[in-house]
Structure formats: structure tokens, C-alpha cells
Coordinates of C-alpha atoms and ligand atoms in Angstrom, one line a residue:
Chain H
M1 CA 24.3 30.1 -18.3
K2 CA 25.5 32.9 -16.3
I3 CA 25.4 32.5 -12.6
T4 CA 25.8 35.7 -10.5
R5 CA 27.4 36.2 -7.3
E6 CA 24.1 37.2 -5.6
E7 CA 22.8 33.7 -6.6
V8 CA 25.7 32.0 -5.1
E9 CA 25.2 34.0 -1.9
R10 CA 21.5 33.1 -1.7
V11 CA 22.1 29.4 -2.3
A12 CA 24.9 29.4 0.4
H13 CA 22.5 31.1 2.8
L14 CA 19.6 28.5 2.2
A15 CA 22.2 25.9 2.9
R16 CA 23.5 27.7 5.9
L17 CA 27.1 27.9 4.4
N18 CA 29.5 30.7 5.3
L19 CA 31.5 31.2 2.2
T20 CA 34.8 33.5 2.1
E21 CA 35.0 35.9 -0.7
K22 CA 37.4 33.7 -2.5
E23 CA 35.2 30.8 -2.1
K24 CA 32.2 32.7 -3.6
E25 CA 34.2 33.5 -6.6
Q26 CA 35.4 30.0 -7.0
M27 CA 31.8 28.8 -6.4
T28 CA 30.4 31.0 -9.1
R29 CA 32.7 29.8 -11.7
D30 CA 31.9 26.1 -10.5
M31 CA 28.2 26.5 -10.4
E32 CA 28.2 28.1 -13.8
A33 CA 30.1 25.1 -15.2
I34 CA 27.7 22.5 -13.4
I35 CA 24.7 24.3 -14.6
G36 CA 26.0 24.6 -18.0
F37 CA 26.8 20.8 -18.1
A38 CA 23.3 20.0 -16.8
D39 CA 21.8 22.4 -19.3
Q40 CA 22.7 20.0 -22.1
I41 CA 19.5 18.1 -21.1
N42 CA 17.3 21.0 -22.4
S43 CA 18.3 20.1 -25.9
C44 CA 16.7 16.8 -25.7
D45 CA 13.2 16.1 -27.3
I46 CA 11.2 15.0 -24.5
H47 CA 7.8 15.6 -25.6
D48 CA 6.7 11.8 -25.3
V49 CA 8.8 11.2 -22.2
K50 CA 6.9 10.9 -18.8
P51 CA 8.4 12.7 -16.1
T52 CA 10.5 10.4 -13.8
A53 CA 9.4 10.0 -10.2
H54 CA 11.9 7.4 -9.4
I55 CA 14.6 5.6 -11.4
I56 CA 13.8 2.2 -10.1
P57 CA 10.4 0.7 -11.4
I58 CA 9.0 -0.3 -8.0
N59 CA 5.8 1.1 -6.6
N60 CA 3.8 0.9 -3.3
V61 CA 6.4 -0.2 -0.8
F62 CA 4.5 -0.2 2.2
R63 CA 4.8 -1.2 5.9
E64 CA 2.1 -2.8 8.3
D65 CA 0.8 -0.5 10.8
V66 CA 2.2 -2.4 13.8
V67 CA 4.1 -0.8 16.6
V68 CA 7.6 -1.8 17.3
A69 CA 9.6 -1.0 20.5
S70 CA 11.3 2.6 20.1
M71 CA 15.0 3.1 20.8
D72 CA 16.2 3.5 24.4
R73 CA 16.4 7.1 25.1
E74 CA 20.0 7.0 26.5
Q75 CA 21.2 5.4 23.3
L76 CA 19.2 7.7 21.0
L77 CA 20.7 10.7 22.9
E78 CA 24.2 9.6 22.4
N79 CA 24.3 11.2 19.0
A80 CA 22.9 14.4 20.3
P81 CA 25.3 17.5 20.1
N82 CA 24.1 18.2 23.7
Q83 CA 21.3 16.9 25.9
E84 CA 19.2 18.2 28.8
Q85 CA 16.1 16.7 30.6
G86 CA 15.9 13.8 28.0
C87 CA 15.9 16.2 25.1
F88 CA 18.1 17.1 22.2
S89 CA 19.6 20.5 23.2
V90 CA 20.2 23.0 20.4
P91 CA 21.2 26.7 20.0
Q92 CA 18.3 29.0 20.9
V93 CA 15.8 29.4 18.2
V94 CA 14.7 33.0 17.5
E95 CA 10.8 33.3 17.3
Chain Y
M1 CA -13.9 52.8 9.6
A2 CA -15.5 51.5 6.3
Y3 CA -15.4 47.8 7.3
Q4 CA -18.6 46.9 5.3
D5 CA -16.9 48.2 2.1
Y6 CA -14.5 45.4 2.2
E7 CA -14.6 41.8 1.3
I8 CA -12.7 39.4 3.4
V9 CA -11.2 36.4 1.5
I10 CA -9.9 33.4 3.6
G11 CA -8.4 30.2 2.5
L12 CA -7.4 27.5 5.1
E13 CA -4.6 24.9 5.4
V14 CA -5.9 22.2 7.8
H15 CA -3.5 19.7 9.3
S16 CA -5.3 16.6 10.7
E17 CA -3.3 13.9 12.6
L18 CA -4.4 10.4 11.2
K19 CA -5.3 7.7 13.6
T20 CA -2.6 5.2 12.8
H21 CA -0.9 3.2 15.5
T22 CA 2.6 3.9 14.1
K23 CA 4.5 6.8 12.6
I24 CA 4.5 7.5 8.9
F25 CA 7.8 6.0 8.2
C26 CA 8.8 3.8 11.2
G27 CA 7.2 1.4 13.8
C28 CA 7.3 4.1 16.7
T29 CA 4.0 4.5 18.5
T30 CA 2.0 7.6 17.8
A31 CA 0.5 7.5 21.3
F32 CA -0.1 11.3 22.7
G33 CA 2.2 12.1 25.6
G34 CA 5.1 9.9 26.9
D35 CA 8.3 11.2 28.3
P36 CA 10.3 13.3 25.9
N37 CA 12.1 11.2 23.1
T38 CA 10.8 7.9 24.3
H39 CA 8.6 7.3 21.0
C40 CA 11.8 7.7 18.8
C41 CA 14.1 5.7 16.7
P42 CA 17.0 6.4 14.3
I43 CA 14.5 6.9 11.5
C44 CA 12.2 9.5 13.0
T45 CA 15.2 11.3 14.4
G46 CA 16.7 11.6 11.0
M47 CA 20.0 9.7 11.8
P48 CA 22.1 9.3 8.7
G49 CA 21.9 6.2 6.8
T50 CA 18.4 5.3 8.0
L51 CA 15.7 4.6 5.3
P52 CA 12.0 5.4 5.7
V53 CA 9.2 2.9 4.8
L54 CA 5.8 4.2 4.2
N55 CA 3.0 3.1 6.5
G56 CA 0.3 1.7 4.2
K57 CA -2.6 2.8 6.4
V58 CA -1.6 6.5 5.9
V59 CA -2.4 6.1 2.2
E60 CA -5.6 4.4 2.8
Y61 CA -6.8 7.0 5.4
A62 CA -5.7 10.0 3.1
I63 CA -7.7 8.5 0.2
R64 CA -10.8 8.0 2.6
A65 CA -10.5 11.7 3.7
G66 CA -10.2 12.6 -0.1
L67 CA -13.3 10.6 -1.1
A68 CA -15.3 11.9 1.9
T69 CA -14.6 15.5 0.5
N70 CA -15.6 14.6 -3.0
C71 CA -11.8 14.8 -4.2
K72 CA -10.4 13.2 -7.3
I73 CA -7.7 10.8 -6.5
N74 CA -4.2 10.9 -8.1
Q75 CA -3.8 7.3 -8.8
F76 CA -0.1 7.9 -9.4
S77 CA 1.3 9.8 -6.6
K78 CA 4.7 10.5 -5.1
Q79 CA 6.3 12.1 -2.1
D80 CA 8.8 15.1 -2.2
R81 CA 11.2 16.8 0.1
K82 CA 10.4 20.2 1.3
N83 CA 13.7 21.6 2.6
Y84 CA 14.0 24.1 5.5
F85 CA 16.2 24.4 8.6
Y86 CA 14.4 24.4 11.9
P87 CA 15.5 22.2 14.8
D88 CA 12.0 20.5 15.2
L89 CA 12.8 18.9 11.8
P90 CA 16.0 16.8 12.4
K91 CA 16.4 15.8 8.8
A92 CA 16.3 19.6 7.8
Y93 CA 13.6 18.6 5.3
Q94 CA 10.1 17.4 5.6
V95 CA 8.6 14.6 3.7
S96 CA 5.6 16.0 1.9
Q97 CA 3.9 16.0 -1.4
Y98 CA 4.3 18.6 -4.1
D99 CA 2.9 18.2 -7.5
L100 CA 1.2 14.9 -7.3
P101 CA -0.8 15.0 -3.9
L102 CA -3.0 11.9 -3.2
C103 CA -6.2 13.9 -3.5
Y104 CA -7.3 17.1 -5.4
E105 CA -10.2 19.1 -6.6
G106 CA -12.7 18.3 -3.9
A107 CA -15.7 20.2 -2.4
V108 CA -17.3 20.5 0.9
D109 CA -20.9 22.1 1.3
I110 CA -21.6 24.2 4.3
E111 CA -24.9 25.4 5.5
L112 CA -25.2 29.1 5.9
G113 CA -28.2 31.2 7.1
D114 CA -29.3 31.8 3.5
G115 CA -28.5 28.5 1.9
V116 CA -25.8 26.1 1.1
K117 CA -22.3 27.2 0.0
T118 CA -19.7 25.0 -1.6
I119 CA -16.2 25.5 -0.4
G120 CA -13.5 24.1 -2.9
I121 CA -10.8 21.8 -1.6
T122 CA -7.6 22.4 -3.7
R123 CA -5.9 19.3 -2.4
I124 CA -5.0 16.8 0.3
H125 CA -1.6 15.5 0.7
I126 CA 0.3 13.4 3.2
E127 CA 3.2 14.6 5.3
E128 CA 5.2 14.0 8.6
D129 CA 4.6 16.1 11.8
A130 CA 7.5 18.0 13.3
G131 CA 8.9 17.6 16.9
K132 CA 8.1 20.0 19.7
L133 CA 10.5 22.8 20.9
L134 CA 10.8 23.5 24.7
H135 CA 12.6 26.0 26.6
G136 CA 15.8 24.8 28.3
S137 CA 17.1 25.9 31.6
G138 CA 19.7 28.2 30.0
E139 CA 20.3 29.6 26.5
G140 CA 19.5 26.6 24.6
T141 CA 16.3 25.2 23.1
L142 CA 15.2 21.6 23.9
V143 CA 13.7 19.3 21.3
D144 CA 11.3 16.4 21.9
Y145 CA 10.8 14.3 18.8
N146 CA 7.9 12.1 19.9
R147 CA 5.5 13.9 17.6
C148 CA 8.1 13.9 14.7
G149 CA 7.0 11.6 12.0
V150 CA 3.5 11.3 13.1
P151 CA 1.3 11.1 10.0
L152 CA -0.6 14.1 8.9
I153 CA -3.0 15.1 6.0
E154 CA -3.0 18.7 4.9
I155 CA -6.2 19.9 3.5
V156 CA -6.0 23.1 1.4
T157 CA -9.0 25.0 0.7
E158 CA -9.7 27.4 -2.2
P159 CA -10.0 31.0 -1.0
D160 CA -13.8 30.6 -1.0
L161 CA -14.5 31.6 2.8
R162 CA -15.9 35.2 3.1
S163 CA -16.0 35.8 6.8
P164 CA -14.8 34.4 10.3
E165 CA -18.2 32.8 10.8
E166 CA -17.9 30.8 7.6
V167 CA -14.4 29.5 8.9
R168 CA -16.0 28.3 12.0
I169 CA -18.9 26.7 10.2
F170 CA -16.3 25.0 7.7
M171 CA -14.0 23.8 10.4
E172 CA -16.9 22.2 12.2
K173 CA -18.2 20.5 9.1
L174 CA -14.7 19.4 8.2
R175 CA -14.2 17.9 11.6
T176 CA -17.6 16.1 11.4
I177 CA -16.5 14.5 7.9
L178 CA -13.1 13.4 9.3
L179 CA -14.8 11.8 12.2
Y180 CA -17.3 10.1 9.9
S181 CA -14.6 8.8 7.7
D182 CA -12.8 7.5 10.7
V183 CA -9.4 8.9 9.8
S184 CA -8.6 11.2 12.7
D185 CA -9.6 11.7 16.3
C186 CA -9.8 15.6 15.6
R187 CA -8.7 16.1 19.2
M188 CA -7.8 19.8 19.1
N189 CA -6.3 19.9 22.6
E190 CA -3.9 17.3 21.5
G191 CA -3.2 19.3 18.4
S192 CA -4.6 16.6 16.1
L193 CA -6.6 19.2 14.2
R194 CA -5.1 22.7 13.6
C195 CA -5.2 25.2 10.8
D196 CA -3.3 27.9 9.2
V197 CA -5.6 30.9 8.1
N198 CA -4.7 32.7 4.9
L199 CA -6.5 36.0 4.7
S200 CA -6.7 39.1 2.6
V201 CA -9.2 42.0 2.1
R202 CA -10.3 43.8 -0.9
K203 CA -12.8 46.6 -1.7
K204 CA -16.1 45.1 -2.6
G205 CA -16.4 44.5 -6.3
A206 CA -12.7 44.4 -7.0
K207 CA -11.4 41.5 -9.0
E208 CA -7.9 41.1 -7.8
F209 CA -7.1 39.6 -4.4
G210 CA -5.3 41.8 -1.8
T211 CA -1.9 40.9 -0.3
R212 CA -2.5 38.2 2.2
T213 CA -1.0 37.2 5.6
E214 CA -0.8 33.7 7.1
M215 CA -1.6 32.9 10.7
K216 CA 0.0 29.6 11.6
N217 CA -1.0 26.7 13.7
I218 CA -4.3 27.8 15.3
N219 CA -5.5 24.9 17.3
S220 CA -9.1 25.9 18.3
F221 CA -12.2 26.8 16.0
N222 CA -12.7 29.7 18.4
F223 CA -9.1 31.0 18.0
A224 CA -9.4 30.6 14.2
T225 CA -12.5 32.8 14.2
K226 CA -11.1 35.3 16.5
A227 CA -7.7 35.6 14.6
A228 CA -9.7 36.0 11.3
E229 CA -11.8 38.6 12.8
Y230 CA -8.9 40.5 14.3
E231 CA -6.7 40.3 11.2
A232 CA -9.5 41.4 8.8
K233 CA -10.1 44.6 10.8
R234 CA -6.4 45.2 11.1
Q235 CA -5.8 45.0 7.3
I236 CA -8.8 47.3 6.6
K237 CA -7.4 49.8 8.9
V238 CA -4.1 49.7 7.5
L239 CA -5.6 50.2 4.1
E240 CA -7.9 52.9 5.2
E241 CA -5.0 54.8 6.5
G242 CA -3.3 54.7 3.2
G243 CA -0.8 51.9 4.1
T244 CA 0.0 48.5 2.5
I245 CA -0.3 45.0 3.6
I246 CA 3.0 43.2 4.0
Q247 CA 2.9 39.4 3.0
E248 CA 4.0 37.8 6.1
T249 CA 3.5 35.1 8.7
R250 CA 1.6 36.3 11.8
R251 CA 0.8 34.5 15.0
W252 CA -2.4 34.6 17.1
D253 CA -1.8 35.8 20.5
E254 CA -4.7 34.6 22.6
E255 CA -3.8 36.4 25.8
R256 CA -3.5 39.8 24.0
G257 CA -6.3 38.9 21.6
M258 CA -4.4 39.9 18.6
T259 CA -2.2 38.8 15.7
V260 CA 1.4 39.5 15.9
S261 CA 3.9 39.6 13.1
M262 CA 6.6 36.9 13.2
R263 CA 9.9 37.2 11.3
S264 CA 9.2 37.9 7.7
K265 CA 9.5 34.3 6.2
E266 CA 9.9 35.4 2.5
E267 CA 13.2 33.7 1.9
A268 CA 12.1 30.7 4.1
H269 CA 9.4 30.0 1.3
D270 CA 12.1 28.8 -0.9
Y271 CA 11.5 25.2 -0.1
R272 CA 13.2 23.7 -3.1
Y273 CA 11.1 20.6 -3.4
F274 CA 12.4 17.6 -5.1
P275 CA 11.2 14.0 -5.4
E276 CA 11.9 11.9 -2.4
P277 CA 14.6 9.4 -3.7
D278 CA 14.0 7.1 -0.7
L279 CA 10.4 6.3 -1.1
M280 CA 8.8 4.8 -4.2
P281 CA 5.7 6.2 -6.0
I282 CA 2.2 5.3 -4.7
V283 CA -0.1 3.7 -7.2
T284 CA -3.7 3.2 -6.5
T285 CA -5.6 0.7 -8.6
D286 CA -9.3 1.1 -9.5
G287 CA -9.9 -1.9 -7.3
T288 CA -8.3 -0.4 -4.3
L289 CA -10.1 2.9 -4.8
E290 CA -13.2 0.9 -5.0
T291 CA -12.7 -1.0 -1.8
I292 CA -12.0 2.2 0.0
R293 CA -15.1 3.8 -1.5
K294 CA -17.3 1.1 -0.3
S295 CA -15.9 1.0 3.2
L296 CA -16.9 4.7 3.8
P297 CA -20.0 5.1 5.9
E298 CA -22.9 7.3 4.6
M299 CA -21.8 11.0 5.1
P300 CA -23.5 13.7 7.1
D301 CA -25.0 15.6 4.2
A302 CA -26.5 12.3 2.6
R303 CA -27.9 11.3 6.1
K304 CA -29.4 14.7 6.7
S305 CA -31.3 14.7 3.5
R306 CA -32.6 11.2 4.4
Y307 CA -33.7 12.4 7.8
L308 CA -35.6 15.3 6.1
E309 CA -37.4 13.1 3.9
K310 CA -37.9 9.9 5.9
Y311 CA -38.5 11.4 9.3
Q312 CA -39.6 14.8 8.5
L313 CA -37.2 16.4 10.7
T314 CA -36.3 20.1 10.5
A315 CA -33.0 21.1 8.8
Y316 CA -31.9 22.6 12.2
D317 CA -32.7 19.4 14.2
A318 CA -31.0 17.1 11.5
D319 CA -27.9 19.3 11.4
L320 CA -27.6 18.9 15.3
I321 CA -28.0 15.2 15.1
V322 CA -25.8 14.5 12.1
A323 CA -23.0 16.5 13.6
S324 CA -21.8 13.6 15.4
R325 CA -21.7 10.1 13.9
N326 CA -22.4 8.4 17.3
M327 CA -25.5 10.6 17.8
A328 CA -26.8 9.9 14.3
D329 CA -26.3 6.2 14.8
F330 CA -28.2 6.4 18.2
F331 CA -31.0 8.4 16.6
E332 CA -31.3 6.2 13.6
T333 CA -31.5 2.8 15.7
A334 CA -34.0 4.5 18.1
A335 CA -36.1 6.0 15.2
V336 CA -36.4 2.6 13.6
A337 CA -37.5 0.8 16.7
S338 CA -40.0 3.7 17.6
K339 CA -43.5 4.5 16.5
N340 CA -42.7 8.3 16.2
P341 CA -39.1 9.1 14.9
K342 CA -39.7 12.9 15.1
L343 CA -40.5 12.5 18.9
V344 CA -37.3 10.5 19.2
A345 CA -35.4 13.5 17.6
N346 CA -37.0 16.1 19.9
W347 CA -36.0 13.9 23.0
I348 CA -32.4 13.7 21.8
I349 CA -32.1 17.4 21.1
S350 CA -33.9 18.5 24.3
E351 CA -33.2 16.0 26.9
V352 CA -30.1 13.9 25.7
F353 CA -28.0 16.9 24.6
S354 CA -28.8 18.8 27.8
R355 CA -27.9 15.8 30.0
L356 CA -24.6 15.1 28.2
N357 CA -23.9 19.0 28.6
E358 CA -24.7 18.8 32.2
D359 CA -22.5 15.7 32.8
Q360 CA -19.8 17.1 30.5
K361 CA -19.8 14.0 28.3
E362 CA -19.2 13.3 24.8
E363 CA -21.8 12.3 22.2
G364 CA -20.8 8.6 22.5
A365 CA -21.5 8.5 26.3
I366 CA -25.2 8.0 26.6
P367 CA -25.5 5.5 29.4
F368 CA -28.3 3.3 27.7
G369 CA -29.1 2.0 24.3
P370 CA -31.2 3.5 21.6
D371 CA -33.8 0.8 22.0
M372 CA -34.5 2.2 25.5
L373 CA -35.3 5.6 24.1
A374 CA -37.5 4.1 21.7
K375 CA -39.4 2.2 24.4
L376 CA -39.7 5.7 26.3
V377 CA -41.0 7.4 23.1
N378 CA -43.5 4.6 22.6
L379 CA -44.9 4.8 26.1
I380 CA -45.7 8.5 25.5
E381 CA -46.8 7.9 21.9
G382 CA -49.2 5.1 23.2
G383 CA -50.7 7.2 25.9
T384 CA -49.4 5.3 28.8
I385 CA -47.5 8.2 30.3
S386 CA -47.7 11.9 29.7
N387 CA -44.8 14.0 28.4
S388 CA -43.9 15.3 31.8
I389 CA -43.9 11.8 33.3
G390 CA -41.7 10.9 30.3
K391 CA -39.1 13.3 31.7
K392 CA -39.2 11.6 35.0
V393 CA -38.7 8.3 33.5
F394 CA -36.0 9.7 31.5
A395 CA -34.2 10.9 34.5
I396 CA -34.3 7.4 36.1
L397 CA -33.4 5.8 32.9
W398 CA -30.4 7.9 32.6
D399 CA -29.2 7.2 36.2
T400 CA -30.1 3.5 36.3
G401 CA -30.3 2.2 32.8
K402 CA -33.5 0.4 33.7
D403 CA -36.0 -0.4 31.0
P404 CA -38.5 2.5 30.8
E405 CA -41.5 0.0 30.8
T406 CA -40.0 -1.5 34.1
I407 CA -39.6 2.1 35.5
V408 CA -43.2 3.0 34.8
R409 CA -44.4 -0.2 36.5
E410 CA -42.2 0.0 39.5
E411 CA -42.9 3.6 40.1
G412 CA -46.6 3.3 39.3
L413 CA -46.5 6.1 36.8
T414 CA -49.1 4.8 34.5
Q415 CA -51.3 7.6 33.2
I416 CA -54.9 7.6 34.6
S417 CA -57.3 7.3 31.6
D418 CA -60.2 5.8 33.7
D419 CA -62.7 8.3 32.8
S420 CA -65.2 7.7 35.9
A421 CA -62.3 8.1 38.3
L422 CA -61.1 11.5 36.7
R423 CA -64.8 12.7 36.5
A424 CA -65.3 12.2 40.1
M425 CA -62.1 14.2 40.9
A426 CA -63.0 17.0 38.4
L427 CA -66.3 17.5 40.3
E428 CA -64.4 17.8 43.4
V429 CA -61.9 20.3 42.0
I430 CA -64.8 22.4 40.6
A431 CA -66.7 22.5 43.8
G432 CA -63.4 23.3 45.7
N433 CA -62.5 26.2 43.5
P434 CA -65.4 28.6 43.1
K435 CA -63.2 31.5 42.2
P436 CA -61.5 30.2 38.8
V437 CA -64.8 28.6 38.0
A438 CA -66.7 31.8 38.2
D439 CA -63.8 33.5 36.2
Y440 CA -64.1 30.9 33.5
Q441 CA -67.9 31.0 33.4
G442 CA -67.5 34.9 33.2
G443 CA -65.4 34.5 29.9
K444 CA -61.9 34.3 31.2
E445 CA -60.9 31.2 29.4
A446 CA -57.5 31.1 30.8
A447 CA -58.8 30.5 34.2
I448 CA -59.5 26.8 33.6
Q449 CA -55.8 26.2 33.4
S450 CA -55.6 26.5 37.1
L451 CA -58.3 23.7 37.5
V452 CA -56.2 21.6 35.1
G453 CA -53.2 22.3 37.3
Q454 CA -55.3 21.1 40.4
M455 CA -56.0 18.0 38.5
M456 CA -52.6 17.3 37.7
K457 CA -51.4 17.8 41.2
R458 CA -54.0 15.5 42.7
T459 CA -53.1 12.8 40.1
K460 CA -49.2 13.5 40.6
G461 CA -49.0 14.3 36.8
K462 CA -50.4 10.9 35.8
A463 CA -53.5 12.2 34.2
N464 CA -53.6 12.9 30.4
P465 CA -53.7 16.8 30.4
K466 CA -55.6 17.0 27.2
M467 CA -58.2 14.4 28.5
V468 CA -58.6 16.6 31.8
L469 CA -59.0 19.8 29.9
D470 CA -61.8 18.3 27.7
L471 CA -63.3 16.7 30.6
L472 CA -63.4 20.0 32.8
K473 CA -64.9 22.0 29.7
E474 CA -67.5 19.5 29.4
L475 CA -68.6 19.5 33.1
L476 CA -68.3 23.4 33.2
A477 CA -70.5 23.8 30.2
G478 CA -73.3 21.6 31.8
Q479 CA -73.1 23.8 35.1
R480 CA -73.5 27.0 33.2
Ligands
ZN501 ZN1 10.7 6.0 14.9

């Protein structure tokens, strides 16, 4: 399957990745190989195979609706890139 | 502008917060408010290595909402990841449902002036709410994740709505249904019911839909109606001027009273859904479905038709009463205990509603039980008190909660039905008011009302007005 440079650029943008020209070239070849490998699955006869929602045959893993204590805010914010007024502080979002 | 040459086509995506105690995938509280990031844990802030576990109540509530809107239920359902980058979503994906939503193909009937219209429900799925963005002191944006992970259902309608007015009526109906099914508080000011409005216009008779725009996160019925009105006019104007509609997301700006284009989100619509590997499928057995179905109360439409038939209420009165489950329950208990259910309905619609309105209270806040209203109605129905004395009793009942029978006794409000006492009084009134008497005798029928008024005044409203009128007519006929 042919992968175009534009497709690589689009996927990179969706994943918020900045690729150099060289990386884009490399990625085009890599993705083509990966998609080609996965493409083999299209040759399988699956007309009587149900779509797989999950590979483990377990359903209905539910939790009781009972409140447990939340995490201490100091501790929670330890992993924040930046913090201000008890909030996670992130680069400004354009509206 | 040829506004009437166009047809407006509207579909809604309604988000309703479920009334669970805890979030959808962790035990953090869903309580509204709280200091920023104090209702959070590693799961709902999307820390690496954490695993979500689905709150069973979320599934139950979503199915309740589905059954209440006549949906079919996918007995095999799963959750999916919807991928997009926005800081209100710490995982960079929202757990939602893609191809196997819990509920699908439902219908909600709305009452329009010229009959009933059925609005199709495409689907209802479960998902998690996002956090809240706040403005920081400097350049940055601050994020509060207290709302992040609060369970929502998204109710998607077919593009069946044809006017802003229908949007309002549908939203009110949907709110009533959700309140009846007891799955959401539907508090709009806390954002627990909000909607996206998808709107397009087309020339009347056209088969193809026009290009639509989407107005996001509208949190009042009023705004939804206004946004739809504005947007329809805007699109028609663009088309009439030879332009084309751009598919885009717009925002309702209440202050300016207009919709405003947001950044074109074309590429952002590439959500790359895939099955959520951390959560297991949801299988609902026939037995579970039946248990949930049985636990649902009678829905507003069914109640309404019962009221029309059993109590001979008008459609208008029945609609007002069933709009709130609390009020409908109140009415029904009072109706059963009373001798005249229709009179009970009249009292609720005139007196109870206006008092609640005056006191700015909600429907559940009537300060006395339904049996008290039944007693009041029975006192009027039995002729013990007149309707106008009834209003006086009602006011005292509202303020004190005292039994109406006690109020009537204590205040000495029993209607005078002693014929001889009234007769003597009537003769005095006739003798003391020669002018109206002469007018009446001269053929001016209405003049007798002033005599009736005199009688009511003398008895402090305790006489039966009908009896007084008959008595006066009889006496005056004899004097002719
Ligand atoms: Zn949490």
C-alpha cells in the first residue's frame, strides 16, 4: 500500500509531532512497510468471525458507586508541568 | 429576505450529567463546586499507569434514560477512545462510545399547537465529562479537573426539529423525561444539562439537506432557542446574497446576541476512535433489562392520557401538571382523596403554581401535603365554604400548614346557608338600595349584581353567591 508524504504530515500533525524533512521521508517508508504488513489480514476469510471488542473474554467489570477520598491536592499537582492557584497551568489555549 | 421560503432543519446533541455519587471510572465525588482539583485522583487526571473501572450505576442510568425515550438497547456494548488534544482532557482522549452505544433508535413525542410530533432519537451513549479551563494571571491557561470524569449521557436526535420553538419544546420534554426517570438533576445552571445545536436551512421542498453549522455547549433552553433563531436567519441571509454556508463550529455569544465562528474544526473531527483496551464490554441480560424496565415510573405521556380519561382534565392543564413528577404525584394523591379531581387540578394550576412562583420555589416545595388540598376542595365541593373563602383558607393553609377544616372552624368561615337569616338580610338590602332595585325592575338585569355584592359584604363572603342570587330574584319578582 502506497503512503504519501501528505498522509505522514497529517498523521504527524494529529499526534502533535514535529518531524524533520529527513524523518518524514523515513516515516513514509516505515509506515508503508507497517501498513503493508498489517494489510495481510485483509486476505483472511472473516465472514463468520465476530468483530473483537476485547481480547480477554470478560464482561461487565463494574465498580460500586461509593465515594472514596480524592488525592491530596499538593500531591496531585506534584506531577503538573506548572501550577498556579491550585490548578494545572498549561500554555494558553486559543479559543 | 425570503425567510418563509426556507425550511430550518435542526438536530441536537444533548449532554446530561448522571446523578451518580462518584465519577465514571474512579471513586472521586461528583459533588458540584469544591476548590479546584480537590475532587481528583490519578485516574481522573489521566496519570500514566492508572486503570479505569466502570461505575455500574452509569450503565443502569443510561439504560433507564434509553428505555424512557423508547430506545432499543444494545445488549452487547463497548466503550471507545475519542482522540483529541485539548488541555481539559488530560489523557488526550475521551472515553466515549462509537459503534455500539448502549441505546439506539428511540423516539420522543412533543406536543405542538397542531398535534403531536415524533422526534427520533438516534442514540444515547455514555462518556466522561472534561475539566474546566480558567484564565491564569499571566499567559497561561489554568485547568481544574473536578468535573473531569463526571459521567454523562449524550442523547443524539435525528434532524427532525423544524423551528427554534420546537427545540425549546423538545428540550423541556426531554428534561421532564430525565427527571421522571431519576437519572439526572438537569440543573442547567450547574451545566448538568446542555446541548449542541446542529442547524441547516434549505429551500422548501428541497430534498437535500443544506450545509450545517454546530453551536456547542449551550446551557439554557432560552439560549438554544435564541441561537437557533439567529443562526437560521444568518444562514438564509448568506444564501440569499449568493454565498455558501461553511461547515463550522460556532459559539452563541449571549451578550452580543449572535453566533460567532470558532476556529474551523475540520481536521479536529478526525477523532480516530478505537476500542478502549482498558475497559471490558458491557453485556446486559434480558433479566437486568426487565428489572430496569419495571423500576421505571409511569412516564409523563402515559400519565397525561390517564388524566384526560380518568379525571377529564384538559390537555393544557394535564401538560402543566405532568411537566413535573413532584407536581403530578401531588395532584394524583390529592385527586384520589378528593370528591372533585378536576377542581383539584384547577387549584393547583391557579393557586399553587402562582404561590410557588411568588415564593420562587420549585415544584417540590409545597408546604403542605396533598391530603390538605383535597380537604380544601371537599369543603368547597360540599358547600361548606364558597370559592372565594376557599382562597382565604388556602392562604392560611400555605402559611401555617393547618388543616383546612380547622382553619374554617377557627376563623368562623362556614358558609351561611340558613335560608331565613339570609331572607331577612335580603329584604333589608332591597329596602336600602332603591336605585339598583328600580334599575333591575326596569329591565337592567345586571343591576342585581350590586345587590348580591351588598349581601356578600354583609356576610363577609360567607354566603353562597348562587343562593343569594336566587333569593334576591325570588324576592324582587314578588315585589314587582
Ligand atoms: Zn478520580
